[in-house]
Amino acid sequence: MNIKKSLLVTLGLLLLVTVCLGGRTFKNLNQNNNNNVKDSSSFPIYWYNQTLNHFDAQDSRTFMQRYYTNDAYYDYSKGGPIILYINGEGPVSSPPYQQGDGVVVYAQALGAYIVTLEHRYYGDSSPFEDLSTENLKFLSSRQALNDLAVFISDFRKNLSLSTEVVTIGGSYSGALSAWFRVKYPHITVGSVSSSGVVNAILDFTAFDEWVAYAAGDECATAMRQVTQEVEQAYFGGQADEIRQIFNAETLVEDGDFFFWLADSNAEGIQYGYHSQLCDPLVDAMNNGTSLIKTYALYTANVWTGSLGTPAEYATAWQQNTTHDINNSADRLWLYQTCTEFGYWQNAPAENSIRSSIVNMTYWRDHCEQVFGIALWPDVEATNEYYGGNQTAGTNIIFVNSSQDPWSRASIITQQYPSEPVAMVTCGNCGHCSDIRVDCPGGCDTPNNLAQVRQVTLQAIQSWLAQ
Ligand SMILES: *[C@@H]1O[C@H](CO)[C@@H](O)[C@H](O)[C@H]1NC(C)=O
Ligand SMILES: *[C@@H]1O[C@H](CO)[C@@H](O)[C@H](O)[C@H]1NC(C)=O
Ligand SMILES: *[C@@H]1O[C@H](CO)[C@@H](O)[C@H](O)[C@H]1NC(C)=O
Ligand SMILES: *[C@@H]1O[C@H](CO)[C@@H](O)[C@H](O)[C@H]1NC(C)=O
Ligand SMILES: *[C@@H]1O[C@H](CO)[C@@H](O)[C@H](O)[C@H]1NC(C)=O
Ligand SMILES: *[C@@H]1O[C@H](CO)[C@@H](O)[C@H](O)[C@H]1NC(C)=O
Ligand SMILES: *[C@@H]1O[C@H](CO)[C@@H](O)[C@H](O)[C@H]1NC(C)=O
Ligand SMILES: CC(=O)N[C@H]1CO[C@H](CO)[C@@H](O)[C@@H]1O
């Protein structure tokens, strides 16, 4: 039975489409697009009665998991493949549907039926209203993959003309997409892993290094200078003033504040706002304008406008155990990183853009403070289980983007014969650019996005023909 849980939810949630992870949590990347063919609220919500714990036969509890479908490109008289669009660490309020969204581009070319399941715990798919640490123990990538397996098998039976399933996901869900192919190869014919962070890296200093590389020398120098000036003022007795300048009064812990400061510029690069971030900073550095003020304009207008709020970085915010459709993702994703993945975006020893406060000590304390117990991820176990950067399956295409620092946790050189790689190379080409609607700053030349999508489409077509 597809149970409509609540109409209020349909009305309440806005157009959050292709979701793709950020520095610490998901971002709703396509929400500002104007080419909507259909309003996201017009997609009905469906509910799937899901098993809470796939790994304990004595536990029969269930919860309701939200999903959406989009059959606009599917021909019921002919049938066609199913695209299972996998969601990651954030709420979902529609299937992919916008013109130009990579998933839609593929669905149109393939005549595919799109179905998308919200990840357990996120958005309105939480098994518990109380997100206390004890209740989070069923939040794991392994449970999530098993959710997908039972869901899509059931869903496929209902669509009698269709048999073949292709998974697509981006970022954490890009990793899930690859791992789903590895762990459940009998259910799909292949997988697109966009910016798939398959390698769980504990001390992820390469992230900051790639931010510097992708930013370019001048911009990286300007960002380092911002950090230094902020550190000087902050530790020179002006911490309150500095927090005020950045509307970050809630970040009372030094580590939270400096991680936010770092992530706000990293995300500018990561999500393709290179020009909006770098152009004014480099100008200001060259013409003697205050770098702190220039940076504060960027965080207020560009970053806060599209990517987040400083408040979400606060330990106190993440300690909040009340389930909230829109506001729990930070706590939940932190739990996943503290238990499975790490990806701690630490300051490198040399030439760091971020403050050296953002280090392993910060994350160790942060995991413990937020969850009340000393959680720490065994990333070696995670990589042994899935394969890390040797993730070995057939018919998986790993697509990355040239400016994306998360590409350092993905697979960018081909490892196995039937695991091709592709790289979207362009200016402002950030995380998951292949499955987004557009580069927010406009994809700059050289721009091979269309070509990479063609390569991806051909890969999918070859799997379907096998
Ligand atoms: C498939 O159809 C059955 C019977 O109508 C329904 O109970 C089930 O929820 C459907 N599964 C999915 C994934 O839609
Ligand atoms: C969630 O966020 C959306 C979009 O910002 C908003 O319209 C909705 O009211 C929020 N829902 C809840 C339950 O907070
Ligand atoms: C979900 O399935 C369980 C076990 O089959 C059943 O007891 C429960 O009533 C179902 N929940 C809903 C809301 O249908
Ligand atoms: C210096 O650069 C900043 C940032 O782009 C700009 O706002 C400002 O107008 C420039 N000042 C001068 C004197 O060129
Ligand atoms: C915790 O989150 C809930 C739901 O968003 C909110 O109503 C409540 O005010 C928050 N508690 C604190 C202490 O911030
Ligand atoms: C992290 O930075 C803090 C503050 O500077 C310092 O006390 C701590 O020793 C550092 N930890 C590591 C692992 O470098
Ligand atoms: C794979 O990851 C390991 C550990 O993170 C790293 O040492 C190694 O260089 C990586 N290999 C490739 C091919 O990226
Ligand atoms: C296919 C492709 O473009 N591969 C590139 C991936 O990125 C590395 C650098 O990080 C390049 O050396 C490869 O050519």
Coordinates of C-alpha atoms and ligand atoms in Angstrom, one line a residue:
M1 CA 0.0 0.0 0.0
N2 CA 1.2 3.4 -0.8
I3 CA 0.1 5.4 2.2
K4 CA -0.1 9.1 2.0
K5 CA 1.3 10.1 5.4
S6 CA 0.4 13.7 5.4
L7 CA -0.8 16.3 3.0
L8 CA 0.8 19.0 5.0
V9 CA 4.2 17.6 4.1
T10 CA 3.3 17.8 0.4
L11 CA 2.3 21.4 0.8
G12 CA 5.2 22.3 3.1
L13 CA 8.2 21.1 1.3
L14 CA 9.6 23.1 -1.6
L15 CA 11.5 22.3 -4.6
L16 CA 14.6 20.5 -3.4
V17 CA 15.8 18.4 -6.3
T18 CA 19.1 16.8 -7.1
V19 CA 20.7 16.6 -3.7
C20 CA 24.4 16.2 -3.4
L21 CA 26.6 16.3 -0.4
G22 CA 28.6 19.3 0.8
G23 CA 31.5 19.8 3.1
R24 CA 29.5 18.6 6.0
T25 CA 26.1 17.9 4.7
F26 CA 23.8 18.0 1.7
K27 CA 23.0 21.1 -0.3
N28 CA 19.9 21.5 -2.5
L29 CA 21.7 22.4 -5.6
N30 CA 19.1 22.9 -8.2
Q31 CA 16.6 24.9 -6.2
N32 CA 17.2 28.3 -7.9
N33 CA 16.6 27.0 -11.4
N34 CA 13.9 28.8 -13.4
N35 CA 13.3 26.3 -16.1
N36 CA 10.9 24.2 -14.1
V37 CA 8.6 22.2 -16.4
K38 CA 6.6 21.3 -13.4
D39 CA 6.3 22.5 -9.9
S40 CA 8.0 20.1 -7.5
S41 CA 4.9 20.2 -5.2
S42 CA 2.9 18.6 -7.9
F43 CA 4.6 15.3 -7.4
P44 CA 2.7 13.1 -5.1
I45 CA 4.5 11.6 -2.1
Y46 CA 4.5 7.8 -1.7
W47 CA 5.5 5.8 1.3
Y48 CA 7.2 2.5 1.5
N49 CA 6.9 0.3 4.6
Q50 CA 10.6 -0.3 5.3
T51 CA 12.3 -2.7 7.7
L52 CA 14.1 -0.8 10.4
N53 CA 16.9 -3.3 11.0
H54 CA 17.9 -5.5 8.0
F55 CA 20.5 -7.3 10.0
D56 CA 18.5 -8.7 13.0
A57 CA 15.8 -11.2 12.2
Q58 CA 14.3 -10.8 15.7
D59 CA 13.7 -7.1 15.2
S60 CA 10.5 -6.7 13.2
R61 CA 10.1 -3.0 13.5
T62 CA 9.3 -0.9 10.4
F63 CA 9.2 2.7 9.4
M64 CA 7.8 4.7 6.6
Q65 CA 10.2 5.8 3.9
R66 CA 9.3 8.6 1.4
Y67 CA 9.7 8.2 -2.3
Y68 CA 8.8 10.0 -5.5
T69 CA 8.4 8.9 -9.1
N70 CA 8.6 10.7 -12.4
D71 CA 7.2 8.9 -15.4
A72 CA 7.2 11.9 -17.8
Y73 CA 9.8 10.3 -20.1
Y74 CA 8.5 6.7 -19.9
D75 CA 6.5 5.1 -22.6
Y76 CA 4.1 2.6 -21.0
S77 CA 3.5 0.9 -24.4
K78 CA 7.2 0.1 -24.8
G79 CA 8.5 -0.1 -21.3
G80 CA 12.0 1.0 -20.6
P81 CA 14.7 1.1 -17.9
I82 CA 14.2 2.4 -14.4
I83 CA 16.6 5.0 -13.1
L84 CA 16.8 4.7 -9.4
Y85 CA 18.1 8.1 -8.3
I86 CA 19.7 7.5 -4.9
N87 CA 19.5 10.2 -2.3
G88 CA 22.0 11.0 0.4
E89 CA 22.2 13.1 3.4
G90 CA 19.3 15.4 3.1
P91 CA 15.5 15.8 2.7
V92 CA 13.9 15.1 -0.7
S93 CA 10.7 16.7 -1.9
S94 CA 10.5 15.7 -5.5
P95 CA 12.1 13.4 -8.1
P96 CA 14.6 14.8 -10.6
Y97 CA 12.4 16.7 -13.0
Q98 CA 14.0 20.0 -14.1
Q99 CA 15.1 20.5 -17.7
G100 CA 18.8 20.3 -17.9
D101 CA 19.2 18.2 -14.7
G102 CA 21.7 15.4 -15.7
V103 CA 19.4 12.7 -14.5
V104 CA 16.5 14.1 -16.5
V105 CA 18.8 14.3 -19.6
Y106 CA 19.6 10.6 -19.3
A107 CA 15.9 9.7 -18.6
Q108 CA 14.8 11.5 -21.7
A109 CA 17.3 9.8 -23.9
L110 CA 16.6 6.4 -22.5
G111 CA 12.8 6.7 -22.1
A112 CA 13.4 5.8 -18.4
Y113 CA 11.1 5.8 -15.4
I114 CA 12.6 7.8 -12.6
V115 CA 12.1 6.7 -9.0
T116 CA 13.8 8.1 -6.0
L117 CA 13.8 7.0 -2.4
E118 CA 14.7 9.3 0.5
H119 CA 17.6 8.1 2.6
R120 CA 16.6 6.6 6.0
Y121 CA 16.5 9.1 8.9
Y122 CA 16.8 12.2 6.6
G123 CA 13.9 14.5 5.8
D124 CA 10.6 12.8 6.5
S125 CA 12.0 9.3 6.5
S126 CA 13.1 9.1 10.1
P127 CA 12.2 6.0 12.1
F128 CA 12.3 8.1 15.3
E129 CA 11.1 11.5 16.4
D130 CA 13.8 11.4 19.1
L131 CA 17.2 11.4 17.4
S132 CA 19.2 10.5 20.5
T133 CA 22.4 8.7 19.9
E134 CA 20.9 5.4 20.9
N135 CA 18.2 5.8 18.3
L136 CA 20.8 6.5 15.5
K137 CA 22.2 3.1 15.6
F138 CA 20.2 2.0 12.5
L139 CA 21.7 4.9 10.5
S140 CA 24.4 3.4 8.3
S141 CA 25.2 3.1 4.6
R142 CA 24.8 -0.7 4.9
Q143 CA 21.2 -0.3 6.1
A144 CA 20.6 2.3 3.4
L145 CA 21.8 0.0 0.7
N146 CA 19.6 -2.7 1.9
D147 CA 16.7 -0.3 2.0
L148 CA 17.3 0.4 -1.7
A149 CA 17.5 -3.3 -2.5
V150 CA 14.2 -4.3 -1.0
F151 CA 12.5 -1.1 -2.2
I152 CA 13.6 -1.3 -5.9
S153 CA 12.9 -5.0 -6.1
D154 CA 9.4 -4.5 -4.9
F155 CA 8.9 -1.4 -7.1
R156 CA 10.1 -3.2 -10.2
K157 CA 7.6 -6.0 -9.7
N158 CA 4.9 -3.4 -9.8
L159 CA 6.0 -1.9 -13.1
S160 CA 5.5 -5.0 -15.0
L161 CA 7.1 -3.8 -18.3
S162 CA 10.4 -2.9 -16.8
T163 CA 13.1 -5.1 -15.7
E164 CA 16.4 -3.2 -15.9
V165 CA 17.5 -0.8 -13.3
V166 CA 20.3 1.8 -13.4
T167 CA 21.3 3.6 -10.3
I168 CA 22.5 7.2 -10.3
G169 CA 23.7 9.2 -7.3
G170 CA 26.0 12.1 -6.4
S171 CA 28.6 12.5 -3.7
Y172 CA 27.7 10.3 -0.7
S173 CA 24.9 8.9 -2.7
G174 CA 27.3 8.6 -5.6
A175 CA 29.3 6.2 -3.4
L176 CA 26.1 4.4 -2.5
S177 CA 25.4 4.1 -6.2
A178 CA 28.7 2.4 -6.9
W179 CA 28.5 0.2 -3.7
F180 CA 24.9 -0.8 -4.6
R181 CA 26.3 -2.3 -7.9
V182 CA 29.0 -4.1 -5.9
K183 CA 26.8 -5.5 -3.2
Y184 CA 23.6 -6.1 -5.2
P185 CA 24.8 -6.8 -8.8
H186 CA 21.7 -9.0 -9.5
I187 CA 19.4 -6.0 -9.1
T188 CA 20.9 -3.5 -11.5
V189 CA 22.6 -3.4 -14.8
G190 CA 25.0 -0.6 -13.9
S191 CA 25.7 2.5 -11.9
V192 CA 26.6 6.1 -12.4
S193 CA 28.7 7.4 -9.5
S194 CA 28.9 11.2 -9.7
S195 CA 31.6 12.6 -7.5
G196 CA 31.2 9.4 -5.5
V197 CA 33.2 9.6 -2.3
V198 CA 34.0 5.9 -2.2
N199 CA 37.3 6.3 -0.3
A200 CA 36.8 6.9 3.4
I201 CA 39.8 9.1 4.3
L202 CA 40.3 9.8 8.0
D203 CA 42.8 12.7 7.8
F204 CA 41.5 14.4 4.6
T205 CA 44.1 17.2 4.2
A206 CA 44.0 16.6 0.4
F207 CA 40.6 18.4 0.5
D208 CA 42.1 21.8 1.5
E209 CA 45.0 21.3 -0.9
W210 CA 42.6 20.8 -3.8
V211 CA 40.6 23.8 -2.8
A212 CA 43.8 25.8 -3.1
Y213 CA 44.7 24.2 -6.4
A214 CA 41.2 24.7 -7.9
A215 CA 41.0 28.3 -6.6
G216 CA 44.3 29.2 -8.3
D217 CA 47.3 30.8 -6.6
E218 CA 46.0 34.3 -6.3
C219 CA 42.7 33.3 -4.8
A220 CA 44.3 30.8 -2.5
T221 CA 46.7 33.4 -1.2
A222 CA 43.8 35.8 -0.6
M223 CA 41.9 33.1 1.3
R224 CA 44.9 32.3 3.4
Q225 CA 45.2 35.9 4.2
V226 CA 41.5 36.0 5.3
T227 CA 42.1 33.2 7.7
Q228 CA 45.2 34.8 9.1
E229 CA 43.5 38.2 9.6
V230 CA 40.5 36.5 11.2
E231 CA 42.7 34.4 13.5
Q232 CA 44.6 37.5 14.6
A233 CA 41.5 39.5 15.4
Y234 CA 39.7 36.5 16.9
F235 CA 42.5 35.5 19.3
G236 CA 43.5 39.1 19.8
G237 CA 40.4 39.7 21.9
Q238 CA 37.9 40.5 19.2
A239 CA 36.2 37.2 18.9
D240 CA 32.7 38.6 19.4
E241 CA 33.2 41.4 16.8
I242 CA 34.5 38.9 14.3
R243 CA 31.5 36.6 14.9
Q244 CA 29.2 39.6 14.4
I245 CA 30.8 40.6 11.1
F246 CA 30.0 37.1 9.8
N247 CA 26.6 36.8 11.4
A248 CA 28.0 33.8 13.2
E249 CA 27.2 34.7 16.8
T250 CA 26.0 31.2 17.5
L251 CA 29.4 29.7 16.8
V252 CA 30.7 30.1 20.3
E253 CA 33.2 27.2 20.1
D254 CA 36.4 28.2 18.4
G255 CA 36.6 24.9 16.4
D256 CA 33.1 25.3 15.1
F257 CA 33.7 28.9 14.0
F258 CA 36.9 28.1 12.2
F259 CA 35.5 25.0 10.5
W260 CA 32.6 27.1 9.3
L261 CA 35.0 29.8 8.0
A262 CA 37.0 27.1 6.1
D263 CA 33.9 25.4 4.8
S264 CA 32.3 28.6 3.5
N265 CA 35.2 29.2 1.2
A266 CA 35.8 25.5 0.3
E267 CA 32.1 25.2 -0.7
G268 CA 32.5 28.3 -2.9
I269 CA 35.0 26.2 -4.9
Q270 CA 33.2 22.9 -4.4
Y271 CA 29.9 24.1 -5.7
G272 CA 31.1 26.1 -8.7
Y273 CA 31.0 29.6 -7.2
H274 CA 34.6 30.1 -8.1
S275 CA 34.1 33.5 -9.8
Q276 CA 31.8 34.9 -7.1
L277 CA 34.2 33.9 -4.4
C278 CA 37.6 34.6 -6.0
D279 CA 37.1 37.7 -8.2
P280 CA 36.2 40.1 -5.4
L281 CA 38.8 38.6 -3.0
V282 CA 41.6 38.9 -5.5
D283 CA 40.5 42.5 -6.4
A284 CA 40.4 43.4 -2.7
M285 CA 43.9 42.0 -2.1
N286 CA 45.3 43.9 -5.0
N287 CA 43.6 47.2 -4.3
G288 CA 44.0 47.3 -0.6
T289 CA 40.3 46.9 0.4
S290 CA 39.7 45.0 3.7
L291 CA 39.8 41.3 3.0
I292 CA 37.6 40.5 6.0
K293 CA 34.9 42.8 4.9
T294 CA 35.1 41.6 1.3
Y295 CA 34.9 38.0 2.5
A296 CA 31.9 38.8 4.8
L297 CA 30.1 40.2 1.7
Y298 CA 30.7 36.8 0.0
T299 CA 29.5 34.8 3.0
A300 CA 26.4 36.9 3.4
N301 CA 25.4 37.2 -0.2
V302 CA 26.7 34.2 -2.0
W303 CA 27.3 31.5 0.5
T304 CA 24.3 32.1 2.9
G305 CA 22.1 32.8 -0.2
S306 CA 22.7 29.4 -1.6
L307 CA 24.6 27.1 0.6
G308 CA 23.8 27.3 4.3
T309 CA 23.8 29.2 7.5
P310 CA 26.6 29.4 10.1
A311 CA 24.2 28.2 12.8
E312 CA 24.3 24.6 11.4
Y313 CA 27.9 24.3 12.3
A314 CA 27.4 24.8 16.0
T315 CA 27.9 21.9 18.4
A316 CA 24.7 23.0 20.2
W317 CA 22.7 22.8 16.9
Q318 CA 24.0 19.3 16.2
Q319 CA 23.3 18.2 19.7
N320 CA 19.6 18.8 19.2
T321 CA 17.9 15.4 19.2
T322 CA 14.4 16.6 18.1
H323 CA 13.7 15.3 14.6
D324 CA 13.1 18.1 12.2
I325 CA 12.4 17.5 8.5
N326 CA 14.6 20.4 7.4
N327 CA 17.1 20.8 10.2
S328 CA 18.3 17.4 11.4
A329 CA 20.7 16.7 8.5
D330 CA 23.7 18.2 10.1
R331 CA 23.4 16.0 13.2
L332 CA 22.7 12.9 11.1
W333 CA 25.5 13.4 8.6
L334 CA 27.9 14.0 11.4
Y335 CA 26.8 10.7 12.9
Q336 CA 27.6 9.0 9.6
T337 CA 31.0 10.6 9.4
C338 CA 31.8 9.9 13.1
T339 CA 30.8 6.2 12.7
E340 CA 31.8 5.2 9.1
F341 CA 33.6 7.7 7.0
G342 CA 35.6 10.5 8.7
Y343 CA 36.6 12.6 5.6
W344 CA 37.8 15.0 8.2
Q345 CA 38.7 18.1 6.2
N346 CA 41.8 18.9 8.3
A347 CA 44.4 21.7 7.8
P348 CA 47.4 20.4 5.9
A349 CA 50.7 20.9 7.6
E350 CA 51.9 23.4 5.0
N351 CA 50.1 26.1 2.9
S352 CA 46.8 25.5 4.6
I353 CA 43.9 27.8 3.7
R354 CA 42.1 26.8 6.8
S355 CA 43.0 27.4 10.4
S356 CA 45.2 24.7 12.0
I357 CA 42.5 24.5 14.7
V358 CA 40.6 22.4 12.2
N359 CA 42.5 19.2 13.0
M360 CA 41.9 15.7 14.3
T361 CA 41.6 17.0 17.9
Y362 CA 38.7 19.2 16.8
W363 CA 36.8 16.3 15.2
R364 CA 37.5 13.8 18.0
D365 CA 36.1 16.3 20.5
H366 CA 33.3 17.3 18.2
C367 CA 32.0 13.7 17.7
E368 CA 32.1 13.1 21.4
Q369 CA 30.5 16.4 22.4
V370 CA 27.7 16.0 19.9
F371 CA 26.8 12.4 20.6
G372 CA 27.9 12.1 24.3
I373 CA 30.0 9.1 23.7
A374 CA 33.4 8.7 22.1
L375 CA 32.4 7.8 18.6
W376 CA 35.2 7.4 16.0
P377 CA 35.0 5.9 12.5
D378 CA 37.0 2.8 11.6
V379 CA 37.6 4.0 8.0
E380 CA 39.8 1.0 7.3
A381 CA 36.9 -1.3 8.1
T382 CA 34.7 0.8 5.8
N383 CA 37.2 0.6 3.0
E384 CA 37.7 -3.1 3.5
Y385 CA 34.0 -3.7 3.3
Y386 CA 33.3 -1.6 0.2
G387 CA 36.7 -1.4 -1.5
G388 CA 37.5 2.3 -1.0
N389 CA 39.4 3.6 -4.0
Q390 CA 39.6 0.0 -5.3
T391 CA 35.8 -0.4 -5.2
A392 CA 35.4 -3.3 -7.7
G393 CA 32.3 -3.9 -9.6
T394 CA 31.2 -4.1 -13.2
N395 CA 29.4 -1.4 -15.2
I396 CA 30.2 1.5 -12.9
I397 CA 31.1 4.9 -14.4
F398 CA 32.9 7.3 -12.0
V399 CA 32.3 10.9 -13.1
N400 CA 34.2 13.7 -11.3
S401 CA 34.5 17.4 -11.9
S402 CA 37.8 19.3 -12.2
Q403 CA 37.4 21.9 -9.5
D404 CA 35.8 19.6 -6.9
P405 CA 37.9 18.9 -3.9
W406 CA 35.8 15.8 -3.1
S407 CA 37.3 14.2 -6.2
R408 CA 40.2 13.4 -3.9
A409 CA 38.0 10.8 -2.2
S410 CA 36.6 9.3 -5.4
I411 CA 38.1 7.3 -8.3
I412 CA 39.6 9.4 -11.0
T413 CA 41.9 6.9 -12.7
Q414 CA 40.5 3.7 -14.2
Q415 CA 41.0 0.7 -11.9
Y416 CA 39.1 -2.1 -13.7
P417 CA 38.0 -2.8 -17.3
S418 CA 34.3 -2.2 -16.8
E419 CA 34.7 0.8 -14.5
P420 CA 35.4 3.7 -16.8
V421 CA 36.1 7.2 -15.4
A422 CA 35.3 10.6 -16.8
M423 CA 36.2 14.1 -15.7
V424 CA 34.0 17.2 -16.3
T425 CA 36.6 19.9 -16.9
C426 CA 35.5 23.5 -16.9
G427 CA 35.6 26.7 -15.0
N428 CA 33.1 26.8 -12.1
C429 CA 32.8 23.0 -12.4
G430 CA 32.1 21.8 -9.0
H431 CA 30.7 18.8 -7.1
C432 CA 28.4 16.6 -9.1
S433 CA 28.3 19.1 -12.0
D434 CA 27.3 16.3 -14.4
I435 CA 24.0 15.6 -12.7
R436 CA 23.1 19.2 -11.8
V437 CA 21.1 21.6 -13.8
D438 CA 23.9 24.0 -14.3
C439 CA 27.1 25.5 -12.9
P440 CA 25.9 28.3 -10.7
G441 CA 28.6 30.6 -11.9
G442 CA 28.0 29.5 -15.5
C443 CA 30.3 26.6 -16.7
D444 CA 33.3 28.4 -18.2
T445 CA 35.5 27.2 -21.1
P446 CA 37.0 24.8 -21.7
N447 CA 33.7 23.0 -21.0
N448 CA 33.3 19.4 -21.8
L449 CA 30.1 18.8 -19.8
A450 CA 28.0 17.8 -22.8
Q451 CA 30.6 15.4 -23.9
V452 CA 30.9 13.8 -20.5
R453 CA 27.2 13.4 -20.4
Q454 CA 27.3 11.7 -23.8
V455 CA 30.0 9.3 -22.6
T456 CA 27.9 8.5 -19.5
L457 CA 24.8 8.0 -21.6
Q458 CA 26.7 5.7 -24.0
A459 CA 27.9 3.7 -21.0
I460 CA 24.4 3.3 -19.7
Q461 CA 23.1 2.3 -23.2
S462 CA 25.9 -0.3 -23.5
W463 CA 24.9 -1.9 -20.1
L464 CA 21.2 -2.0 -21.2
A465 CA 22.2 -3.7 -24.5
Q466 CA 24.2 -6.4 -22.7
Ligands
LIG1 C1 3.9 -2.4 -5.1 O1 2.6 -2.7 -5.1 C2 2.1 -3.2 -3.8 C3 0.6 -3.6 -4.0 O2 -0.1 -2.5 -4.5 C4 2.2 -2.2 -2.8 O3 1.8 -2.7 -1.5 C5 3.7 -1.8 -2.7 O4 3.9 -0.7 -1.7 C6 4.2 -1.4 -4.0 N1 5.6 -1.1 -3.9 C7 6.2 0.0 -4.2 C8 7.7 0.1 -4.0 O5 5.6 0.9 -4.7
LIG2 C1 10.9 22.9 5.4 O1 11.5 23.8 4.5 C2 10.6 24.2 3.5 C3 11.4 25.0 2.5 O2 12.2 25.9 3.1 C4 9.5 25.0 4.1 O3 8.6 25.5 3.2 C5 8.7 24.0 5.1 O4 7.8 24.7 5.8 C6 9.7 23.4 6.1 N1 9.0 22.3 6.8 C7 9.1 22.1 8.0 C8 8.2 21.0 8.6 O5 9.8 22.8 8.8
LIG3 C1 4.4 -2.2 8.0 O1 4.6 -3.6 8.0 C2 4.5 -4.2 9.3 C3 4.9 -5.6 9.2 O2 4.5 -6.2 8.0 C4 3.0 -4.1 9.7 O3 2.9 -4.6 11.0 C5 2.7 -2.6 9.8 O4 1.3 -2.4 10.1 C6 3.0 -1.9 8.5 N1 2.8 -0.5 8.7 C7 2.0 0.2 7.9 C8 1.9 1.7 8.3 O5 1.4 -0.2 7.0
LIG4 C1 38.7 46.9 -4.8 O1 38.1 45.6 -4.9 C2 36.8 45.5 -4.2 C3 36.4 44.1 -4.3 O2 36.2 43.7 -5.6 C4 35.8 46.4 -4.9 O3 34.6 46.3 -4.2 C5 36.3 47.8 -4.8 O4 35.4 48.7 -5.4 C6 37.7 48.0 -5.3 N1 38.2 49.3 -5.0 C7 38.9 50.1 -5.8 C8 39.4 51.4 -5.3 O5 39.1 49.7 -7.0
LIG5 C1 15.7 21.6 18.6 O1 15.1 21.5 17.4 C2 13.7 21.7 17.5 C3 13.1 21.3 16.1 O2 13.7 22.0 15.1 C4 13.4 23.1 17.8 O3 12.0 23.3 17.9 C5 14.0 23.4 19.2 O4 13.8 24.7 19.5 C6 15.5 23.1 19.2 N1 16.0 23.1 20.5 C7 17.0 24.0 20.8 C8 17.5 23.9 22.2 O5 17.5 24.7 20.0
LIG6 C1 44.8 20.9 17.1 O1 44.8 22.2 17.4 C2 44.7 22.5 18.8 C3 44.6 24.0 19.0 O2 45.6 24.7 18.3 C4 45.9 21.9 19.5 O3 45.8 22.1 20.9 C5 46.0 20.4 19.2 O4 47.2 19.9 19.8 C6 46.0 20.2 17.7 N1 45.9 18.8 17.5 C7 46.6 18.1 16.6 C8 46.3 16.6 16.4 O5 47.4 18.6 15.9
LIG7 C1 43.8 4.9 -2.4 O1 43.7 5.3 -1.1 C2 44.8 5.1 -0.3 C3 44.4 5.4 1.1 O2 43.6 6.5 1.2 C4 45.9 5.9 -0.8 O3 47.1 5.7 -0.1 C5 46.2 5.6 -2.3 O4 47.2 6.4 -2.8 C6 45.0 5.7 -3.1 N1 45.2 5.1 -4.4 C7 44.8 5.7 -5.5 C8 45.0 5.0 -6.8 O5 44.2 6.8 -5.5
LIG8 C1 39.8 11.0 -17.4 C2 40.5 12.2 -16.8 O1 40.2 13.3 -17.1 N1 41.3 11.9 -15.8 C3 42.0 12.9 -15.1 C4 41.6 12.8 -13.6 O2 42.3 13.7 -12.9 C5 43.7 13.5 -12.9 C6 44.3 14.6 -12.0 O3 43.7 14.6 -10.8 C7 44.2 13.7 -14.3 O4 45.6 13.4 -14.3 C8 43.5 12.7 -15.2 O5 43.9 12.9 -16.5

